[in-house]
Amino acid sequence: MSLREKCPIINFGDLGDERGKLVVIEGAQAIPFEIKRVFYIYDSDKTVVRGQHANRESEFVLINVAGKSKVRITDGKEEIIVELDKPMMGVYIPKMIWKDMYDFSPDSVLLVLANTHYNDGEYIRDYDEYLKEVIGCNDK
Ligand code: TYD
């Protein structure tokens, strides 16, 4: 499976009308997991690189509900860059995928949905360690 297929862009339905836009994200419906955690990142400078980790258990959907950012995604073999610039689209990031978020616009609000409660122990923050662990997970 290619990295694009592993990490699809999800386009959410628009329930907007003349009063404005409305986007609904229901766990296990619009996205492939039940939501246990929501966090958002804002006030990150353009020069900042966040993320820089992979997760053994967590799956995420990243959505720029305001402004723009980019996410660089790799499985240790391929790399893709996704520009998050619309509140109606997100990118799904499964377990054991390395990600860096960067190039935040001043008005960026990056919303993250996760299938887990926070557990520092499931984060891999060292890229060499990630590469060691991910060998064998790829091509499954
Ligand atoms: P970090 O993982 O560095 O954020 P990012 O992935 O956006 O770069 O998290 C920053 C701090 O916040 C770190 O001390 C862990 C803490 N944190 C939680 O306590 N709960 C959470 O759900 C998240 C994402 C982070």
CSV table of N, CA, C and O and ligand atoms in Angstrom, one decimal, residues 37-41 44 48-53 55 60 99 101 104 110 112 114 116-120 123 125, ligand 1:
chain,number,residue,atom,x,y,z
A,37,ARG,N,-9.7,11.8,22.1
A,37,ARG,CA,-8.9,12.9,22.5
A,37,ARG,C,-9.0,14.0,21.3
A,37,ARG,O,-8.9,13.6,20.2
A,38,VAL,N,-9.1,15.2,21.8
A,38,VAL,CA,-9.0,16.3,20.8
A,38,VAL,C,-8.0,17.3,21.4
A,38,VAL,O,-8.0,17.6,22.6
A,39,PHE,N,-7.1,17.8,20.5
A,39,PHE,CA,-6.2,18.9,20.9
A,39,PHE,C,-6.0,19.8,19.7
A,39,PHE,O,-6.3,19.4,18.6
A,40,TYR,N,-5.6,21.0,20.0
A,40,TYR,CA,-5.3,21.9,18.9
A,40,TYR,C,-4.1,22.8,19.2
A,40,TYR,O,-3.8,23.1,20.4
A,41,ILE,N,-3.5,23.1,18.1
A,41,ILE,CA,-2.2,23.8,18.2
A,41,ILE,C,-2.4,25.2,17.5
A,41,ILE,O,-2.8,25.2,16.3
A,44,SER,N,1.8,28.9,16.7
A,44,SER,CA,3.1,28.4,16.4
A,44,SER,C,3.7,29.2,15.3
A,44,SER,O,3.1,29.4,14.3
A,48,VAL,N,8.8,27.2,13.3
A,48,VAL,CA,8.7,26.1,14.2
A,48,VAL,C,8.4,24.8,13.5
A,48,VAL,O,7.6,24.8,12.5
A,49,VAL,N,9.0,23.7,13.9
A,49,VAL,CA,8.6,22.4,13.5
A,49,VAL,C,8.1,21.6,14.7
A,49,VAL,O,8.8,21.4,15.7
A,50,ARG,N,6.9,21.1,14.6
A,50,ARG,CA,6.3,20.3,15.7
A,50,ARG,C,6.2,18.9,15.3
A,50,ARG,O,6.5,18.5,14.2
A,51,GLY,N,5.6,18.1,16.2
A,51,GLY,CA,5.4,16.7,15.9
A,51,GLY,C,6.8,16.0,16.1
A,51,GLY,O,7.3,16.0,17.2
A,52,GLN,N,7.4,15.6,15.0
A,52,GLN,CA,8.7,14.9,15.1
A,52,GLN,C,8.6,13.7,16.0
A,52,GLN,O,9.4,13.5,16.9
A,53,HIS,N,7.6,12.9,15.7
A,53,HIS,CA,7.4,11.7,16.4
A,53,HIS,C,6.5,10.7,15.6
A,53,HIS,O,5.8,11.1,14.7
A,55,ASN,N,3.8,7.2,16.6
A,55,ASN,CA,3.0,6.7,17.7
A,55,ASN,C,2.8,5.2,17.5
A,55,ASN,O,2.3,4.8,16.4
A,60,PHE,N,-4.4,9.5,14.1
A,60,PHE,CA,-4.8,10.9,14.2
A,60,PHE,C,-5.5,11.3,12.9
A,60,PHE,O,-5.3,10.8,11.8
A,99,LYS,N,5.7,12.0,11.6
A,99,LYS,CA,5.1,13.3,11.1
A,99,LYS,C,5.7,14.5,11.7
A,99,LYS,O,6.1,14.5,12.8
A,101,MET,N,4.9,18.7,11.6
A,101,MET,CA,4.0,19.8,11.2
A,101,MET,C,4.8,21.1,11.2
A,101,MET,O,5.6,21.4,12.2
A,104,PHE,N,3.4,27.1,9.7
A,104,PHE,CA,2.2,27.5,10.3
A,104,PHE,C,1.9,29.0,9.9
A,104,PHE,O,2.8,29.8,10.1
A,110,LEU,N,-4.6,24.3,14.3
A,110,LEU,CA,-4.5,22.9,13.8
A,110,LEU,C,-5.2,22.0,14.8
A,110,LEU,O,-4.7,21.8,15.9
A,112,VAL,N,-6.5,18.4,16.1
A,112,VAL,CA,-6.1,17.0,16.0
A,112,VAL,C,-7.1,16.1,16.7
A,112,VAL,O,-7.4,16.4,17.9
A,114,ALA,N,-7.8,12.2,17.9
A,114,ALA,CA,-7.0,11.0,18.2
A,114,ALA,C,-7.9,9.8,18.7
A,114,ALA,O,-8.9,10.1,19.3
A,116,THR,N,-6.9,7.7,21.0
A,116,THR,CA,-6.3,7.3,22.3
A,116,THR,C,-6.4,8.5,23.3
A,116,THR,O,-6.3,9.6,22.9
A,117,HIS,N,-6.3,8.1,24.6
A,117,HIS,CA,-5.9,9.1,25.6
A,117,HIS,C,-4.4,9.3,25.5
A,117,HIS,O,-3.7,8.4,25.0
A,118,TYR,N,-3.9,10.4,26.0
A,118,TYR,CA,-2.5,10.7,25.9
A,118,TYR,C,-1.7,9.7,26.8
A,118,TYR,O,-2.0,9.4,28.0
A,119,ASN,N,-0.6,9.1,26.2
A,119,ASN,CA,0.3,8.2,26.9
A,119,ASN,C,1.7,8.4,26.3
A,119,ASN,O,1.9,8.0,25.2
A,120,ASP,N,2.5,9.1,27.1
A,120,ASP,CA,3.8,9.5,26.5
A,120,ASP,C,4.6,8.2,26.1
A,120,ASP,O,5.4,8.3,25.1
A,123,TYR,N,4.9,7.2,22.4
A,123,TYR,CA,5.5,8.1,21.4
A,123,TYR,C,6.9,7.6,21.1
A,123,TYR,O,7.7,7.2,22.0
A,125,ARG,N,10.2,9.3,19.7
A,125,ARG,CA,10.7,10.6,19.4
A,125,ARG,C,12.1,10.6,18.7
A,125,ARG,O,12.6,11.7,18.5
B,1,TYD,P1,4.1,17.4,21.8
B,1,TYD,O1,3.9,16.0,21.6
B,1,TYD,O2,5.5,17.9,21.8
B,1,TYD,O3,3.3,18.3,20.8
B,1,TYD,P2,3.3,18.2,19.2
B,1,TYD,O4,3.1,16.8,18.8
B,1,TYD,O5,2.2,19.1,18.8
B,1,TYD,O6,4.6,18.8,18.8
B,1,TYD,O7,3.5,17.8,23.2
B,1,TYD,C1,3.8,19.0,23.9
B,1,TYD,C2,3.6,18.8,25.4
B,1,TYD,O8,2.2,18.5,25.7
B,1,TYD,C3,4.3,17.5,25.9
B,1,TYD,O9,4.8,17.8,27.2
B,1,TYD,C4,3.2,16.5,26.1
B,1,TYD,C5,2.0,17.3,26.3
B,1,TYD,N1,0.8,16.7,25.8
B,1,TYD,C6,-0.2,16.1,26.6
B,1,TYD,O10,0.0,16.2,27.8
B,1,TYD,N2,-1.3,15.6,26.1
B,1,TYD,C7,-1.5,15.5,24.7
B,1,TYD,O11,-2.5,15.0,24.3
B,1,TYD,C8,-0.5,16.1,23.8
B,1,TYD,C9,-0.7,16.0,22.4
B,1,TYD,C10,0.6,16.6,24.4
